[in-house]
Amino acid sequence: MPNSVAITIGAVLALVGTIIAYVLIIPEKRKAGLNKFLLFLHDTFTFKKLLLETVLRAMYVFSTIFCVCAGFFLLFAGTRFYGYNWYGSGSSFQSSALSGLALMGLGPVVVRLTYEGLMLFILLVKNTIEINKKMSSSDE
């Protein structure tokens, strides 16, 4: 199957899926009759549930564990050079222990600061949504 045919079929199916979602899942009046999975889709499509927060938390845990594990293995790694050096011919070894210590020590700190900065925006949006819900319920 040519790429253009595959893309066209995908676009047509996406259009059909969008129409079905707008008719059956997204309207608020249909929310009460939805099962658990369709209710999840409803909250996702209407941005009542933010997936980015969960994705960022998983990426934070992965990044922190990666920094510690990679730093630990860098403690014992290095590069061996063959050829001529200052002392004549032979081989020399360059250790990466300092890089490993720096990655183990500073890596998790930098990762934490980066993800805290990203989470600030998500928490700001969540708090704004909560305030809007409280204000709309007090108006009624």
Coordinates of C-alpha atoms in Angstrom, one line a residue:
M1 CA 0.0 0.0 0.0
P2 CA 1.4 3.4 -0.9
N3 CA 2.0 6.0 1.8
S4 CA -0.5 8.4 0.4
V5 CA -3.2 5.7 0.5
A6 CA -2.4 4.9 4.1
I7 CA -2.4 8.5 5.1
T8 CA -5.7 9.1 3.4
I9 CA -7.4 6.1 5.1
G10 CA -6.0 7.3 8.4
A11 CA -7.4 10.8 7.9
V12 CA -10.8 9.5 6.9
L13 CA -11.0 7.2 10.0
A14 CA -9.8 10.0 12.2
L15 CA -12.6 12.2 10.8
V16 CA -15.2 9.5 11.4
G17 CA -13.8 8.9 15.0
T18 CA -14.0 12.6 15.7
I19 CA -17.6 12.8 14.6
I20 CA -18.5 9.8 16.7
A21 CA -16.7 11.2 19.7
Y22 CA -18.5 14.6 19.4
V23 CA -21.8 12.9 19.1
L24 CA -21.5 10.1 21.7
I25 CA -18.7 10.9 24.2
I26 CA -18.0 14.6 24.5
P27 CA -21.5 16.1 25.2
E28 CA -22.1 16.8 28.9
K29 CA -25.7 15.5 28.7
R30 CA -24.3 12.0 27.9
K31 CA -21.8 11.9 30.7
A32 CA -24.1 10.2 33.2
G33 CA -24.6 7.1 31.0
L34 CA -21.0 6.5 30.1
N35 CA -19.0 3.5 31.4
K36 CA -15.7 3.9 33.1
F37 CA -13.5 3.9 30.0
L38 CA -15.8 6.2 28.1
L39 CA -15.9 8.5 31.1
F40 CA -12.1 8.6 31.1
L41 CA -12.2 9.5 27.4
H42 CA -14.8 12.2 28.1
D43 CA -12.6 13.7 30.8
T44 CA -9.6 13.5 28.5
F45 CA -11.2 15.0 25.5
T46 CA -12.7 17.9 27.5
F47 CA -9.4 18.4 29.4
K48 CA -10.9 17.8 32.8
K49 CA -8.1 15.3 33.4
L50 CA -4.6 16.4 32.7
L51 CA -2.4 13.6 31.4
L52 CA 0.8 15.8 31.2
E53 CA 1.1 15.8 35.0
T54 CA 1.3 12.0 35.1
V55 CA 3.7 11.8 32.1
L56 CA 6.0 14.4 33.7
R57 CA 6.0 12.5 37.0
A58 CA 7.0 9.3 35.3
M59 CA 9.7 11.1 33.3
Y60 CA 11.0 12.7 36.5
V61 CA 11.3 9.3 38.2
F62 CA 13.0 7.8 35.1
S63 CA 15.4 10.7 34.8
T64 CA 16.5 10.6 38.5
I65 CA 17.1 6.9 38.5
F66 CA 18.9 7.2 35.2
C67 CA 21.3 9.9 36.6
V68 CA 22.1 7.7 39.6
C69 CA 22.6 4.5 37.7
A70 CA 24.5 6.0 34.8
G71 CA 26.7 7.9 37.3
F72 CA 27.4 4.8 39.2
F73 CA 28.6 2.9 36.1
L74 CA 30.6 5.9 35.0
L75 CA 32.6 5.6 38.2
F76 CA 34.1 2.4 36.8
A77 CA 34.2 3.3 33.1
G78 CA 36.9 5.0 31.1
T79 CA 38.5 5.2 27.7
R80 CA 41.7 3.4 26.7
F81 CA 43.8 5.2 24.1
Y82 CA 46.4 3.3 22.0
G83 CA 49.2 5.0 20.2
Y84 CA 51.9 7.5 21.0
N85 CA 51.7 9.7 24.1
W86 CA 54.1 11.9 26.1
Y87 CA 55.8 8.9 27.6
G88 CA 56.2 7.0 24.3
S89 CA 54.2 4.3 22.6
G90 CA 51.7 2.2 24.4
S91 CA 48.3 2.8 25.9
S92 CA 46.8 5.2 28.4
F93 CA 43.6 5.1 30.3
Q94 CA 41.3 8.1 31.0
S95 CA 38.9 7.5 33.9
S96 CA 35.4 9.0 33.9
A97 CA 35.0 8.7 37.7
L98 CA 34.7 12.4 38.2
S99 CA 32.0 12.6 35.6
G100 CA 30.2 9.7 37.3
L101 CA 30.3 11.5 40.7
A102 CA 29.1 14.7 39.2
L103 CA 26.2 13.0 37.4
M104 CA 25.2 11.1 40.6
G105 CA 25.4 14.3 42.8
L106 CA 24.3 17.1 40.5
G107 CA 22.1 15.2 38.1
P108 CA 19.1 14.5 40.4
V109 CA 19.3 18.1 41.7
V110 CA 19.1 19.6 38.2
V111 CA 16.4 17.1 37.2
R112 CA 14.4 18.1 40.2
L113 CA 14.7 21.8 39.6
T114 CA 13.7 21.4 35.9
Y115 CA 10.6 19.3 36.7
E116 CA 9.5 21.6 39.5
G117 CA 9.6 24.4 37.0
L118 CA 7.5 22.5 34.6
M119 CA 5.0 21.3 37.3
L120 CA 4.5 24.9 38.4
F121 CA 2.6 25.6 35.2
I122 CA 0.5 22.5 35.6
L123 CA -0.4 23.3 39.2
L124 CA -1.3 26.8 38.1
V125 CA -3.7 25.4 35.5
K126 CA -5.2 22.9 38.0
N127 CA -5.8 25.6 40.6
T128 CA -7.4 27.9 38.0
I129 CA -9.8 25.1 37.1
E130 CA -10.7 24.5 40.7
I131 CA -11.3 28.2 41.3
N132 CA -13.5 28.3 38.2
K133 CA -15.5 25.3 39.4
K134 CA -16.0 27.0 42.8
M135 CA -17.1 30.3 41.3
S136 CA -19.5 28.6 38.9
S137 CA -21.1 26.6 41.7
S138 CA -21.5 29.6 43.9
D139 CA -23.2 31.5 41.1
E140 CA -26.0 29.0 41.0

